[in-house]
PDB file of C-alpha atoms in Angstrom:
ATOM      1  CA  MET A 368     -19.821 -20.389  16.350  1.00 38.00           C
ATOM      2  CA  ARG A 369     -17.947 -23.361  14.941  1.00 41.00           C
ATOM      3  CA  ARG A 370     -15.819 -22.466  11.990  1.00 42.00           C
ATOM      4  CA  ALA A 371     -16.311 -24.521   8.846  1.00 43.00           C
ATOM      5  CA  PRO A 372     -13.162 -26.332   7.645  1.00 43.00           C
ATOM      6  CA  THR A 373     -13.244 -24.524   4.281  1.00 44.00           C
ATOM      7  CA  GLN A 374     -12.577 -21.285   6.106  1.00 43.00           C
ATOM      8  CA  SER A 375      -9.086 -22.327   7.061  1.00 47.00           C
ATOM      9  CA  TYR A 376      -7.515 -19.361   5.304  1.00 55.00           C
ATOM     10  CA  PRO A 377      -8.843 -16.242   6.988  1.00 56.00           C
ATOM     11  CA  GLY A 378      -7.112 -13.595   4.859  1.00 67.00           C
ATOM     12  CA  ILE A 379      -8.612 -12.250   1.670  1.00 73.00           C
ATOM     13  CA  ASN A 380     -10.368 -15.310   0.307  1.00 78.00           C
ATOM     14  CA  LEU A 381     -13.269 -16.544  -1.754  1.00 78.00           C
ATOM     15  CA  GLY A 382     -15.051 -18.334   1.068  1.00 75.00           C
ATOM     16  CA  GLU A 383     -17.325 -21.344   1.182  1.00 70.00           C
ATOM     17  CA  GLY A 384     -19.576 -19.916  -1.537  1.00 74.00           C
ATOM     18  CA  HIS A 385     -16.883 -20.901  -4.056  1.00 78.00           C
ATOM     19  CA  ALA A 386     -15.518 -24.068  -2.460  1.00 75.00           C
ATOM     20  CA  SER A 387     -13.556 -25.402  -5.464  1.00 74.00           C
ATOM     21  CA  ALA A 388     -11.958 -22.067  -6.328  1.00 76.00           C
ATOM     22  CA  HIS A 389     -11.349 -21.347  -2.663  1.00 78.00           C
ATOM     23  CA  LYS A 390      -9.134 -24.369  -2.113  1.00 73.00           C
ATOM     24  CA  ALA A 391      -7.051 -23.785  -5.240  1.00 73.00           C
ATOM     25  CA  THR A 392      -6.665 -20.104  -4.431  1.00 80.00           C
ATOM     26  CA  GLU A 393      -5.169 -20.636  -0.971  1.00 79.00           C
ATOM     27  CA  VAL A 394      -1.815 -21.981  -2.149  1.00 82.00           C
ATOM     28  CA  VAL A 395      -1.470 -19.505  -4.999  1.00 87.00           C
ATOM     29  CA  THR A 396      -2.330 -16.652  -2.654  1.00 87.00           C
ATOM     30  CA  PHE A 397       0.469 -17.625  -0.309  1.00 87.00           C
ATOM     31  CA  GLY A 398       2.843 -17.712  -3.281  1.00 90.00           C
ATOM     32  CA  PHE A 399       1.686 -14.239  -4.211  1.00 93.00           C
ATOM     33  CA  TRP A 400       2.450 -13.078  -0.671  1.00 91.00           C
ATOM     34  CA  VAL A 401       6.025 -14.305  -1.214  1.00 93.00           C
ATOM     35  CA  PHE A 402       6.209 -12.216  -4.401  1.00 95.00           C
ATOM     36  CA  LEU A 403       4.825  -9.167  -2.583  1.00 94.00           C
ATOM     37  CA  MET A 404       7.378  -9.498   0.191  1.00 94.00           C
ATOM     38  CA  SER A 405      10.292  -9.713  -2.264  1.00 94.00           C
ATOM     39  CA  ASP A 406       8.858  -6.646  -3.964  1.00 95.00           C
ATOM     40  CA  LEU A 407       8.795  -5.040  -0.521  1.00 95.00           C
ATOM     41  CA  VAL A 408      12.513  -5.710  -0.113  1.00 93.00           C
ATOM     42  CA  TYR A 409      13.125  -4.004  -3.474  1.00 94.00           C
ATOM     43  CA  PHE A 410      11.143  -0.977  -2.280  1.00 96.00           C
ATOM     44  CA  GLY A 411      13.094  -1.133   0.995  1.00 94.00           C
ATOM     45  CA  LEU A 412      16.370  -0.771  -0.916  1.00 94.00           C
ATOM     46  CA  MET A 413      15.057   2.272  -2.732  1.00 95.00           C
ATOM     47  CA  PHE A 414      13.939   3.735   0.604  1.00 95.00           C
ATOM     48  CA  ALA A 415      17.427   3.120   2.040  1.00 94.00           C
ATOM     49  CA  ILE A 416      19.041   4.891  -0.923  1.00 93.00           C
ATOM     50  CA  TYR A 417      16.633   7.812  -0.558  1.00 95.00           C
ATOM     51  CA  ILE A 418      17.390   8.177   3.174  1.00 93.00           C
ATOM     52  CA  THR A 419      21.142   8.314   2.546  1.00 91.00           C
ATOM     53  CA  MET A 420      20.649  10.758  -0.350  1.00 91.00           C
ATOM     54  CA  ILE A 421      18.388  13.305   1.390  1.00 90.00           C
ATOM     55  CA  ASP A 422      21.248  15.765   1.887  1.00 87.00           C
ATOM     56  CA  ALA A 423      22.910  15.154  -1.470  1.00 88.00           C
ATOM     57  CA  GLN A 424      21.106  18.022  -3.181  1.00 89.00           C
ATOM     58  CA  ALA A 425      24.202  19.472  -4.893  1.00 88.00           C
ATOM     59  CA  GLY A 426      22.744  22.974  -4.801  1.00 90.00           C
ATOM     60  CA  GLY A 427      19.700  21.904  -6.813  1.00 89.00           C
ATOM     61  CA  PRO A 428      16.058  22.327  -5.806  1.00 93.00           C
ATOM     62  CA  GLY A 429      15.185  20.433  -2.594  1.00 91.00           C
ATOM     63  CA  PRO A 430      12.039  19.095  -0.898  1.00 93.00           C
ATOM     64  CA  HIS A 431      10.837  22.522   0.246  1.00 92.00           C
ATOM     65  CA  GLU A 432      10.801  23.904  -3.278  1.00 93.00           C
ATOM     66  CA  LEU A 433       9.520  20.794  -5.012  1.00 94.00           C
ATOM     67  CA  PHE A 434       6.962  18.979  -2.831  1.00 94.00           C
ATOM     68  CA  ASP A 435       3.319  20.012  -3.122  1.00 93.00           C
ATOM     69  CA  LEU A 436       1.629  18.727   0.039  1.00 93.00           C
ATOM     70  CA  LYS A 437      -1.909  19.549  -1.169  1.00 94.00           C
ATOM     71  CA  SER A 438      -1.484  17.289  -4.154  1.00 96.00           C
ATOM     72  CA  ILE A 439       0.123  14.590  -1.968  1.00 96.00           C
ATOM     73  CA  PHE A 440      -2.863  14.816   0.383  1.00 96.00           C
ATOM     74  CA  ALA A 441      -5.301  14.357  -2.516  1.00 97.00           C
ATOM     75  CA  GLN A 442      -3.296  11.378  -3.829  1.00 97.00           C
ATOM     76  CA  THR A 443      -3.286   9.811  -0.373  1.00 97.00           C
ATOM     77  CA  LEU A 444      -7.067  10.083  -0.020  1.00 97.00           C
ATOM     78  CA  ILE A 445      -7.633   8.717  -3.540  1.00 97.00           C
ATOM     79  CA  LEU A 446      -5.375   5.697  -2.996  1.00 97.00           C
ATOM     80  CA  LEU A 447      -6.846   4.958   0.439  1.00 97.00           C
ATOM     81  CA  THR A 448     -10.384   5.089  -0.947  1.00 97.00           C
ATOM     82  CA  SER A 449      -9.403   2.775  -3.802  1.00 97.00           C
ATOM     83  CA  SER A 450      -8.103   0.314  -1.202  1.00 96.00           C
ATOM     84  CA  LEU A 451     -11.590   0.308   0.340  1.00 96.00           C
ATOM     85  CA  THR A 452     -13.353  -0.130  -3.012  1.00 97.00           C
ATOM     86  CA  VAL A 453     -11.134  -3.056  -4.003  1.00 96.00           C
ATOM     87  CA  GLY A 454     -12.048  -4.627  -0.635  1.00 95.00           C
ATOM     88  CA  LEU A 455     -15.737  -4.106  -1.353  1.00 95.00           C
ATOM     89  CA  ALA A 456     -15.250  -5.736  -4.764  1.00 95.00           C
ATOM     90  CA  MET A 457     -13.728  -8.741  -2.952  1.00 93.00           C
ATOM     91  CA  LEU A 458     -16.748  -8.975  -0.661  1.00 93.00           C
ATOM     92  CA  ALA A 459     -19.145  -8.742  -3.611  1.00 94.00           C
ATOM     93  CA  LEU A 460     -17.237 -11.634  -5.194  1.00 93.00           C
ATOM     94  CA  LYS A 461     -17.087 -13.694  -2.014  1.00 91.00           C
ATOM     95  CA  TYR A 462     -20.769 -13.360  -1.135  1.00 92.00           C
ATOM     96  CA  ASN A 463     -22.098 -13.979  -4.658  1.00 89.00           C
ATOM     97  CA  LEU A 464     -23.561 -10.524  -5.091  1.00 90.00           C
ATOM     98  CA  PRO A 465     -24.804  -9.632  -8.597  1.00 92.00           C
ATOM     99  CA  ARG A 466     -21.957  -9.409 -11.082  1.00 92.00           C
ATOM    100  CA  ALA A 467     -22.797  -5.750 -11.756  1.00 93.00           C
ATOM    101  CA  ARG A 468     -21.759  -4.994  -8.168  1.00 94.00           C
ATOM    102  CA  ILE A 469     -18.351  -6.647  -8.631  1.00 94.00           C
ATOM    103  CA  VAL A 470     -17.792  -4.757 -11.880  1.00 95.00           C
ATOM    104  CA  LEU A 471     -18.932  -1.509 -10.225  1.00 96.00           C
ATOM    105  CA  TRP A 472     -16.412  -1.695  -7.350  1.00 96.00           C
ATOM    106  CA  PHE A 473     -13.543  -2.801  -9.605  1.00 97.00           C
ATOM    107  CA  GLY A 474     -14.526  -0.003 -12.003  1.00 97.00           C
ATOM    108  CA  VAL A 475     -14.435   2.598  -9.218  1.00 97.00           C
ATOM    109  CA  THR A 476     -11.015   1.242  -8.187  1.00 97.00           C
ATOM    110  CA  LEU A 477      -9.731   1.632 -11.757  1.00 98.00           C
ATOM    111  CA  VAL A 478     -11.003   5.205 -11.999  1.00 98.00           C
ATOM    112  CA  LEU A 479      -9.403   6.098  -8.637  1.00 98.00           C
ATOM    113  CA  GLY A 480      -6.123   4.441  -9.666  1.00 98.00           C
ATOM    114  CA  LEU A 481      -6.043   6.406 -12.914  1.00 98.00           C
ATOM    115  CA  SER A 482      -6.823   9.704 -11.156  1.00 98.00           C
ATOM    116  CA  PHE A 483      -3.997   8.981  -8.711  1.00 98.00           C
ATOM    117  CA  LEU A 484      -1.652   8.547 -11.670  1.00 98.00           C
ATOM    118  CA  VAL A 485      -2.837  11.777 -13.322  1.00 98.00           C
ATOM    119  CA  LEU A 486      -2.134  13.760 -10.118  1.00 97.00           C
ATOM    120  CA  GLU A 487       1.238  12.082  -9.643  1.00 97.00           C
ATOM    121  CA  ILE A 488       2.381  12.716 -13.213  1.00 97.00           C
ATOM    122  CA  ARG A 489       1.236  16.348 -12.914  1.00 97.00           C
ATOM    123  CA  ASP A 490       3.421  16.627  -9.787  1.00 96.00           C
ATOM    124  CA  PHE A 491       6.436  15.211 -11.634  1.00 97.00           C
ATOM    125  CA  LEU A 492       5.901  17.662 -14.497  1.00 97.00           C
ATOM    126  CA  ASN A 493       5.672  20.581 -12.041  1.00 96.00           C
ATOM    127  CA  MET A 494       8.863  19.396 -10.359  1.00 96.00           C
ATOM    128  CA  ALA A 495      10.643  19.118 -13.712  1.00 95.00           C
ATOM    129  CA  ALA A 496       9.511  22.643 -14.606  1.00 95.00           C
ATOM    130  CA  GLN A 497      11.313  23.899 -11.475  1.00 94.00           C
ATOM    131  CA  GLY A 498      14.493  22.125 -12.463  1.00 93.00           C
ATOM    132  CA  GLY A 499      13.763  19.004 -10.393  1.00 93.00           C
ATOM    133  CA  ILE A 500      14.872  16.377 -12.903  1.00 94.00           C
ATOM    134  CA  PRO A 501      16.534  13.037 -12.011  1.00 94.00           C
ATOM    135  CA  GLN A 502      20.022  13.955 -13.257  1.00 93.00           C
ATOM    136  CA  ARG A 503      20.134  17.209 -11.205  1.00 94.00           C
ATOM    137  CA  SER A 504      21.290  15.674  -7.896  1.00 93.00           C
ATOM    138  CA  GLY A 505      21.670  12.437  -5.949  1.00 92.00           C
ATOM    139  CA  PHE A 506      18.591  13.368  -3.951  1.00 94.00           C
ATOM    140  CA  LEU A 507      16.469  13.757  -7.071  1.00 96.00           C
ATOM    141  CA  SER A 508      17.829  10.524  -8.601  1.00 96.00           C
ATOM    142  CA  ALA A 509      16.823   8.661  -5.450  1.00 96.00           C
ATOM    143  CA  PHE A 510      13.400  10.353  -5.445  1.00 97.00           C
ATOM    144  CA  TYR A 511      12.727   9.419  -9.076  1.00 97.00           C
ATOM    145  CA  GLY A 512      13.972   5.901  -8.433  1.00 96.00           C
ATOM    146  CA  LEU A 513      11.430   5.364  -5.680  1.00 97.00           C
ATOM    147  CA  VAL A 514       8.204   7.329  -6.183  1.00 97.00           C
ATOM    148  CA  PRO A 515       7.689   6.586  -9.909  1.00 97.00           C
ATOM    149  CA  LEU A 516       8.471   2.933  -9.123  1.00 97.00           C
ATOM    150  CA  HIS A 517       5.368   2.951  -6.951  1.00 97.00           C
ATOM    151  CA  GLY A 518       3.497   4.814  -9.697  1.00 97.00           C
ATOM    152  CA  LEU A 519       4.575   2.121 -12.161  1.00 97.00           C
ATOM    153  CA  HIS A 520       3.105  -0.493  -9.822  1.00 98.00           C
ATOM    154  CA  VAL A 521      -0.190   1.415  -9.701  1.00 98.00           C
ATOM    155  CA  ALA A 522      -0.147   1.673 -13.507  1.00 98.00           C
ATOM    156  CA  SER A 523       0.368  -2.087 -13.838  1.00 97.00           C
ATOM    157  CA  GLY A 524      -2.464  -2.593 -11.318  1.00 97.00           C
ATOM    158  CA  CYS A 525      -4.706  -0.484 -13.574  1.00 98.00           C
ATOM    159  CA  LEU A 526      -3.653  -2.492 -16.630  1.00 98.00           C
ATOM    160  CA  TRP A 527      -4.343  -5.684 -14.655  1.00 97.00           C
ATOM    161  CA  LEU A 528      -7.861  -4.395 -13.812  1.00 97.00           C
ATOM    162  CA  ILE A 529      -8.561  -3.672 -17.488  1.00 97.00           C
ATOM    163  CA  VAL A 530      -7.348  -7.146 -18.527  1.00 97.00           C
ATOM    164  CA  LEU A 531      -9.531  -8.728 -15.829  1.00 96.00           C
ATOM    165  CA  GLY A 532     -12.519  -6.738 -17.113  1.00 95.00           C
ATOM    166  CA  ILE A 533     -11.951  -8.031 -20.640  1.00 96.00           C
ATOM    167  CA  GLN A 534     -11.505 -11.609 -19.381  1.00 96.00           C
ATOM    168  CA  LEU A 535     -14.695 -11.338 -17.335  1.00 94.00           C
ATOM    169  CA  ARG A 536     -16.582 -10.329 -20.474  1.00 94.00           C
ATOM    170  CA  MET A 537     -15.067 -13.113 -22.556  1.00 94.00           C
ATOM    171  CA  PHE A 538     -15.026 -16.071 -20.179  1.00 93.00           C
ATOM    172  CA  GLY A 539     -17.444 -15.178 -17.391  1.00 91.00           C
ATOM    173  CA  LEU A 540     -16.692 -15.595 -13.709  1.00 91.00           C
ATOM    174  CA  THR A 541     -14.486 -18.712 -13.814  1.00 90.00           C
ATOM    175  CA  ASP A 542     -12.522 -20.129 -10.841  1.00 89.00           C
ATOM    176  CA  LEU A 543      -9.275 -18.976 -12.421  1.00 90.00           C
ATOM    177  CA  LEU A 544     -10.558 -15.438 -12.839  1.00 92.00           C
ATOM    178  CA  MET A 545     -11.795 -15.270  -9.251  1.00 92.00           C
ATOM    179  CA  SER A 546      -8.391 -16.408  -8.038  1.00 92.00           C
ATOM    180  CA  ARG A 547      -6.765 -13.662 -10.125  1.00 93.00           C
ATOM    181  CA  MET A 548      -9.118 -11.089  -8.622  1.00 94.00           C
ATOM    182  CA  VAL A 549      -8.046 -12.127  -5.098  1.00 93.00           C
ATOM    183  CA  ARG A 550      -4.414 -11.546  -6.043  1.00 94.00           C
ATOM    184  CA  LEU A 551      -5.207  -8.183  -7.591  1.00 96.00           C
ATOM    185  CA  ALA A 552      -6.903  -7.120  -4.340  1.00 95.00           C
ATOM    186  CA  LEU A 553      -3.827  -8.176  -2.336  1.00 94.00           C
ATOM    187  CA  PHE A 554      -1.555  -6.294  -4.757  1.00 96.00           C
ATOM    188  CA  TRP A 555      -3.696  -3.175  -4.506  1.00 97.00           C
ATOM    189  CA  HIS A 556      -3.792  -3.155  -0.691  1.00 96.00           C
ATOM    190  CA  PHE A 557      -0.012  -3.685  -0.719  1.00 96.00           C
ATOM    191  CA  LEU A 558       0.455  -0.596  -2.909  1.00 96.00           C
ATOM    192  CA  ASP A 559      -1.423   1.483  -0.357  1.00 96.00           C
ATOM    193  CA  LEU A 560       0.914   0.210   2.385  1.00 96.00           C
ATOM    194  CA  ILE A 561       3.943   1.294   0.303  1.00 97.00           C
ATOM    195  CA  TRP A 562       2.316   4.670  -0.239  1.00 97.00           C
ATOM    196  CA  VAL A 563       2.033   5.182   3.547  1.00 97.00           C
ATOM    197  CA  GLY A 564       5.805   4.579   3.682  1.00 96.00           C
ATOM    198  CA  ILE A 565       6.334   7.054   0.836  1.00 97.00           C
ATOM    199  CA  ILE A 566       4.380   9.917   2.431  1.00 95.00           C
ATOM    200  CA  THR A 567       6.066   9.289   5.794  1.00 95.00           C
ATOM    201  CA  ILE A 568       9.668   8.839   4.628  1.00 95.00           C
ATOM    202  CA  VAL A 569       9.924  10.519   1.221  1.00 96.00           C
ATOM    203  CA  TYR A 570       7.651  13.531   1.676  1.00 95.00           C
ATOM    204  CA  PHE A 571       7.547  14.301   5.403  1.00 94.00           C
ATOM    205  CA  GLY A 572      11.034  12.884   6.007  1.00 93.00           C
ATOM    206  CA  GLY A 573      12.367  14.926   3.095  1.00 93.00           C
ATOM    207  CA  LEU A 574      10.756  18.108   4.439  1.00 92.00           C
ATOM    208  CA  THR A 575      12.101  17.487   7.947  1.00 90.00           C
ATOM    209  CA  TYR A 576      15.676  16.520   7.133  1.00 87.00           C
ATOM    210  CA  GLY A 577      16.195  17.899   3.625  1.00 79.00           C
TER     211      GLY A 577
ATOM    212  CA  MET B 982     -28.434 -17.850   3.839  1.00 61.00           C
ATOM    213  CA  ASP B 983     -29.094 -15.669   6.869  1.00 78.00           C
ATOM    214  CA  ARG B 984     -25.745 -16.610   8.392  1.00 84.00           C
ATOM    215  CA  ARG B 985     -23.974 -15.602   5.189  1.00 85.00           C
ATOM    216  CA  ALA B 986     -25.754 -12.252   5.108  1.00 87.00           C
ATOM    217  CA  ASP B 987     -24.647 -11.766   8.690  1.00 89.00           C
ATOM    218  CA  LEU B 988     -21.028 -12.665   7.882  1.00 89.00           C
ATOM    219  CA  HIS B 989     -21.100 -10.345   4.890  1.00 90.00           C
ATOM    220  CA  LYS B 990     -22.265  -7.456   7.058  1.00 91.00           C
ATOM    221  CA  ARG B 991     -19.586  -8.175   9.631  1.00 91.00           C
ATOM    222  CA  GLU B 992     -16.805  -8.320   7.024  1.00 90.00           C
ATOM    223  CA  ARG B 993     -18.024  -5.135   5.378  1.00 92.00           C
ATOM    224  CA  ARG B 994     -17.938  -3.399   8.750  1.00 94.00           C
ATOM    225  CA  ARG B 995     -14.300  -4.512   9.097  1.00 92.00           C
ATOM    226  CA  TYR B 996     -13.345  -2.786   5.852  1.00 95.00           C
ATOM    227  CA  VAL B 997     -15.247   0.366   6.808  1.00 95.00           C
ATOM    228  CA  ILE B 998     -13.562   0.459  10.239  1.00 95.00           C
ATOM    229  CA  GLY B 999     -10.157   0.027   8.568  1.00 95.00           C
ATOM    230  CA  TYR B1000     -10.967   2.808   6.109  1.00 96.00           C
ATOM    231  CA  GLY B1001     -12.200   5.141   8.861  1.00 96.00           C
ATOM    232  CA  GLY B1002      -9.148   4.437  11.026  1.00 96.00           C
ATOM    233  CA  SER B1003      -6.699   4.990   8.161  1.00 97.00           C
ATOM    234  CA  LEU B1004      -8.559   8.174   7.187  1.00 96.00           C
ATOM    235  CA  LEU B1005      -8.335   9.546  10.732  1.00 97.00           C
ATOM    236  CA  LEU B1006      -4.616   8.726  10.961  1.00 97.00           C
ATOM    237  CA  THR B1007      -3.967  10.356   7.570  1.00 96.00           C
ATOM    238  CA  LEU B1008      -5.881  13.477   8.565  1.00 96.00           C
ATOM    239  CA  ALA B1009      -3.981  13.621  11.862  1.00 95.00           C
ATOM    240  CA  VAL B1010      -0.621  13.427  10.052  1.00 94.00           C
ATOM    241  CA  PHE B1011      -1.447  16.233   7.615  1.00 94.00           C
ATOM    242  CA  LEU B1012      -3.042  18.349  10.344  1.00 94.00           C
ATOM    243  CA  ILE B1013       0.062  18.047  12.530  1.00 92.00           C
ATOM    244  CA  ALA B1014       2.264  18.957   9.572  1.00 90.00           C
ATOM    245  CA  HIS B1015       0.027  21.912   8.741  1.00 89.00           C
ATOM    246  CA  ARG B1016      -0.211  23.307  12.291  1.00 89.00           C
ATOM    247  CA  TYR B1017       3.247  22.758  13.683  1.00 87.00           C
ATOM    248  CA  GLY B1018       5.378  22.852  10.543  1.00 82.00           C
ATOM    249  CA  ILE B1019       7.621  19.933   9.657  1.00 78.00           C
ATOM    250  CA  GLU B1020      10.905  21.390  10.798  1.00 74.00           C
ATOM    251  CA  THR B1021      11.351  19.800  14.230  1.00 82.00           C
ATOM    252  CA  LYS B1022      12.274  16.203  14.967  1.00 84.00           C
ATOM    253  CA  GLY B1023       9.557  15.842  17.629  1.00 87.00           C
ATOM    254  CA  VAL B1024       6.858  16.569  15.048  1.00 90.00           C
ATOM    255  CA  TYR B1025       8.454  14.145  12.620  1.00 92.00           C
ATOM    256  CA  LEU B1026       8.595  11.453  15.297  1.00 92.00           C
ATOM    257  CA  SER B1027       4.842  11.729  15.847  1.00 92.00           C
ATOM    258  CA  ILE B1028       4.240  11.651  12.071  1.00 93.00           C
ATOM    259  CA  GLY B1029       6.376   8.510  11.870  1.00 94.00           C
ATOM    260  CA  LEU B1030       4.498   6.819  14.696  1.00 96.00           C
ATOM    261  CA  LEU B1031       1.125   7.666  13.124  1.00 96.00           C
ATOM    262  CA  GLY B1032       2.423   6.215   9.834  1.00 95.00           C
ATOM    263  CA  LEU B1033       3.379   2.993  11.594  1.00 95.00           C
ATOM    264  CA  ALA B1034      -0.046   2.859  13.234  1.00 96.00           C
ATOM    265  CA  GLN B1035      -1.657   3.201   9.824  1.00 96.00           C
ATOM    266  CA  LEU B1036       0.405   0.314   8.456  1.00 95.00           C
ATOM    267  CA  VAL B1037      -0.852  -1.869  11.303  1.00 94.00           C
ATOM    268  CA  VAL B1038      -4.486  -0.777  10.825  1.00 95.00           C
ATOM    269  CA  GLN B1039      -4.341  -1.580   7.103  1.00 94.00           C
ATOM    270  CA  LEU B1040      -2.609  -4.924   7.638  1.00 92.00           C
ATOM    271  CA  VAL B1041      -5.256  -5.987  10.155  1.00 91.00           C
ATOM    272  CA  TYR B1042      -8.440  -4.596   8.594  1.00 92.00           C
ATOM    273  CA  PHE B1043      -7.673  -4.698   4.854  1.00 92.00           C
ATOM    274  CA  LEU B1044      -5.263  -7.623   4.568  1.00 89.00           C
ATOM    275  CA  HIS B1045      -6.726  -9.599   7.509  1.00 86.00           C
ATOM    276  CA  ILE B1046      -3.378 -10.368   9.069  1.00 83.00           C
ATOM    277  CA  ASP B1047      -3.781 -11.168  12.760  1.00 74.00           C
ATOM    278  CA  ARG B1048      -2.532 -13.643  15.316  1.00 72.00           C
ATOM    279  CA  ARG B1049      -5.134 -16.315  14.597  1.00 70.00           C
ATOM    280  CA  ARG B1050      -3.492 -19.640  14.045  1.00 62.00           C
ATOM    281  CA  SER B1051      -4.358 -20.004  10.372  1.00 62.00           C
ATOM    282  CA  SER B1052      -2.914 -16.664   9.276  1.00 65.00           C
ATOM    283  CA  ARG B1053       0.327 -17.345  11.141  1.00 72.00           C
ATOM    284  CA  GLU B1054       2.144 -18.352   7.957  1.00 78.00           C
ATOM    285  CA  ASP B1055       1.446 -14.993   6.343  1.00 82.00           C
ATOM    286  CA  LEU B1056       2.416 -13.247   9.548  1.00 86.00           C
ATOM    287  CA  ASP B1057       5.693 -15.215   9.752  1.00 87.00           C
ATOM    288  CA  LEU B1058       6.478 -14.262   6.163  1.00 89.00           C
ATOM    289  CA  ILE B1059       5.745 -10.595   6.797  1.00 90.00           C
ATOM    290  CA  LEU B1060       7.762 -10.523  10.024  1.00 91.00           C
ATOM    291  CA  PHE B1061      10.745 -12.198   8.356  1.00 93.00           C
ATOM    292  CA  SER B1062      10.633  -9.772   5.414  1.00 93.00           C
ATOM    293  CA  THR B1063      10.425  -6.902   7.882  1.00 92.00           C
ATOM    294  CA  LEU B1064      13.542  -8.224   9.623  1.00 94.00           C
ATOM    295  CA  VAL B1065      15.401  -8.398   6.283  1.00 93.00           C
ATOM    296  CA  LEU B1066      14.214  -4.874   5.492  1.00 93.00           C
ATOM    297  CA  LEU B1067      15.366  -3.492   8.835  1.00 93.00           C
ATOM    298  CA  ILE B1068      18.800  -5.037   8.371  1.00 94.00           C
ATOM    299  CA  ILE B1069      19.085  -3.650   4.826  1.00 91.00           C
ATOM    300  CA  ILE B1070      17.816  -0.148   5.626  1.00 92.00           C
ATOM    301  CA  GLY B1071      19.448   0.112   9.055  1.00 93.00           C
ATOM    302  CA  GLY B1072      22.757  -1.227   7.707  1.00 93.00           C
ATOM    303  CA  THR B1073      22.782   1.093   4.705  1.00 92.00           C
ATOM    304  CA  VAL B1074      21.997   4.181   6.755  1.00 90.00           C
ATOM    305  CA  TRP B1075      24.541   3.182   9.404  1.00 92.00           C
ATOM    306  CA  ILE B1076      27.405   2.464   7.006  1.00 92.00           C
ATOM    307  CA  LEU B1077      26.853   5.411   4.684  1.00 88.00           C
ATOM    308  CA  GLY B1078      26.167   7.772   7.594  1.00 85.00           C
ATOM    309  CA  ASN B1079      29.379   6.677   9.279  1.00 88.00           C
ATOM    310  CA  LEU B1080      31.298   7.095   6.028  1.00 87.00           C
ATOM    311  CA  ALA B1081      29.881  10.584   5.600  1.00 82.00           C
ATOM    312  CA  ILE B1082      30.963  11.588   9.104  1.00 83.00           C
ATOM    313  CA  ARG B1083      34.462  10.195   8.574  1.00 86.00           C
ATOM    314  CA  MET B1084      34.760  12.061   5.303  1.00 82.00           C
ATOM    315  CA  HIS B1085      33.428  15.256   6.947  1.00 70.00           C
ATOM    316  CA  LEU B1086      30.475  15.520   4.608  1.00 61.00           C
ATOM    317  CA  GLN B1087      28.103  16.180   7.539  1.00 54.00           C
ATOM    318  CA  MET B1088      25.360  14.185   5.871  1.00 47.00           C
ATOM    319  CA  MET B1089      23.492  12.373   8.556  1.00 43.00           C
TER     320      MET B1089
END
């Protein structure tokens, strides 16, 4: 099949159904990738600090006392599922499905994002109750520098979703709004990638080497 | 319109495959951790490799990064950032690990 010229950008895109918005979105999307990658470097620094701090527990509570793998497992499944639903929202947008469908998938994503945050905050509170507070040791400082940073990103993603919902109600599905939705989807998928790094390095790495 | 419906179906299948693959890899990681404990380095190595595999699956199926010509720019950007990351993380761990050994802290 011959590919139409408007499909030049194969990543997450709006497609030929929204030709004018599609073209404008391409450049901005690449710019957003640059932002995401610089954010990735920031996360990378926090990962590096965590790796060097794993043993610096100063006699305080360590990974084996503090990490609750069941809760981490639930958070992982929730975030992964939300990555799927944000993708489905993108497809609903791209293929001109009824607006209710777009709102539905973004809504499910928001609910999943918020439940992820509730579980994560509950974990932090449990850790604090066992004496696992940031100022206790270098290990805990590094942990609280990294994992809540990801949580903060998820929280801003949730806020972003709410703002988009309000804008959709006020202005309808404009080109600008569609372009913002594409960037939100990229951001959200990116957060799931970081989370894979967090479970592998922070949680399992901490349990292995801590 | 038929062609678009077809494309839609195909793209949706991509997301579902990516989700299924990531789900399987996640389950495998937690199952390994549950069965064999997380104490040994061999187990951790396999967990790390499964994590890497999941990153690739999500990049390809969710973020649509592949080796097609038109997504090369994104791929270049990601590869360059990965290089920067490896230098930063590798360098930090190397230098601080070396320092710890020299100061007899037995950290790394």
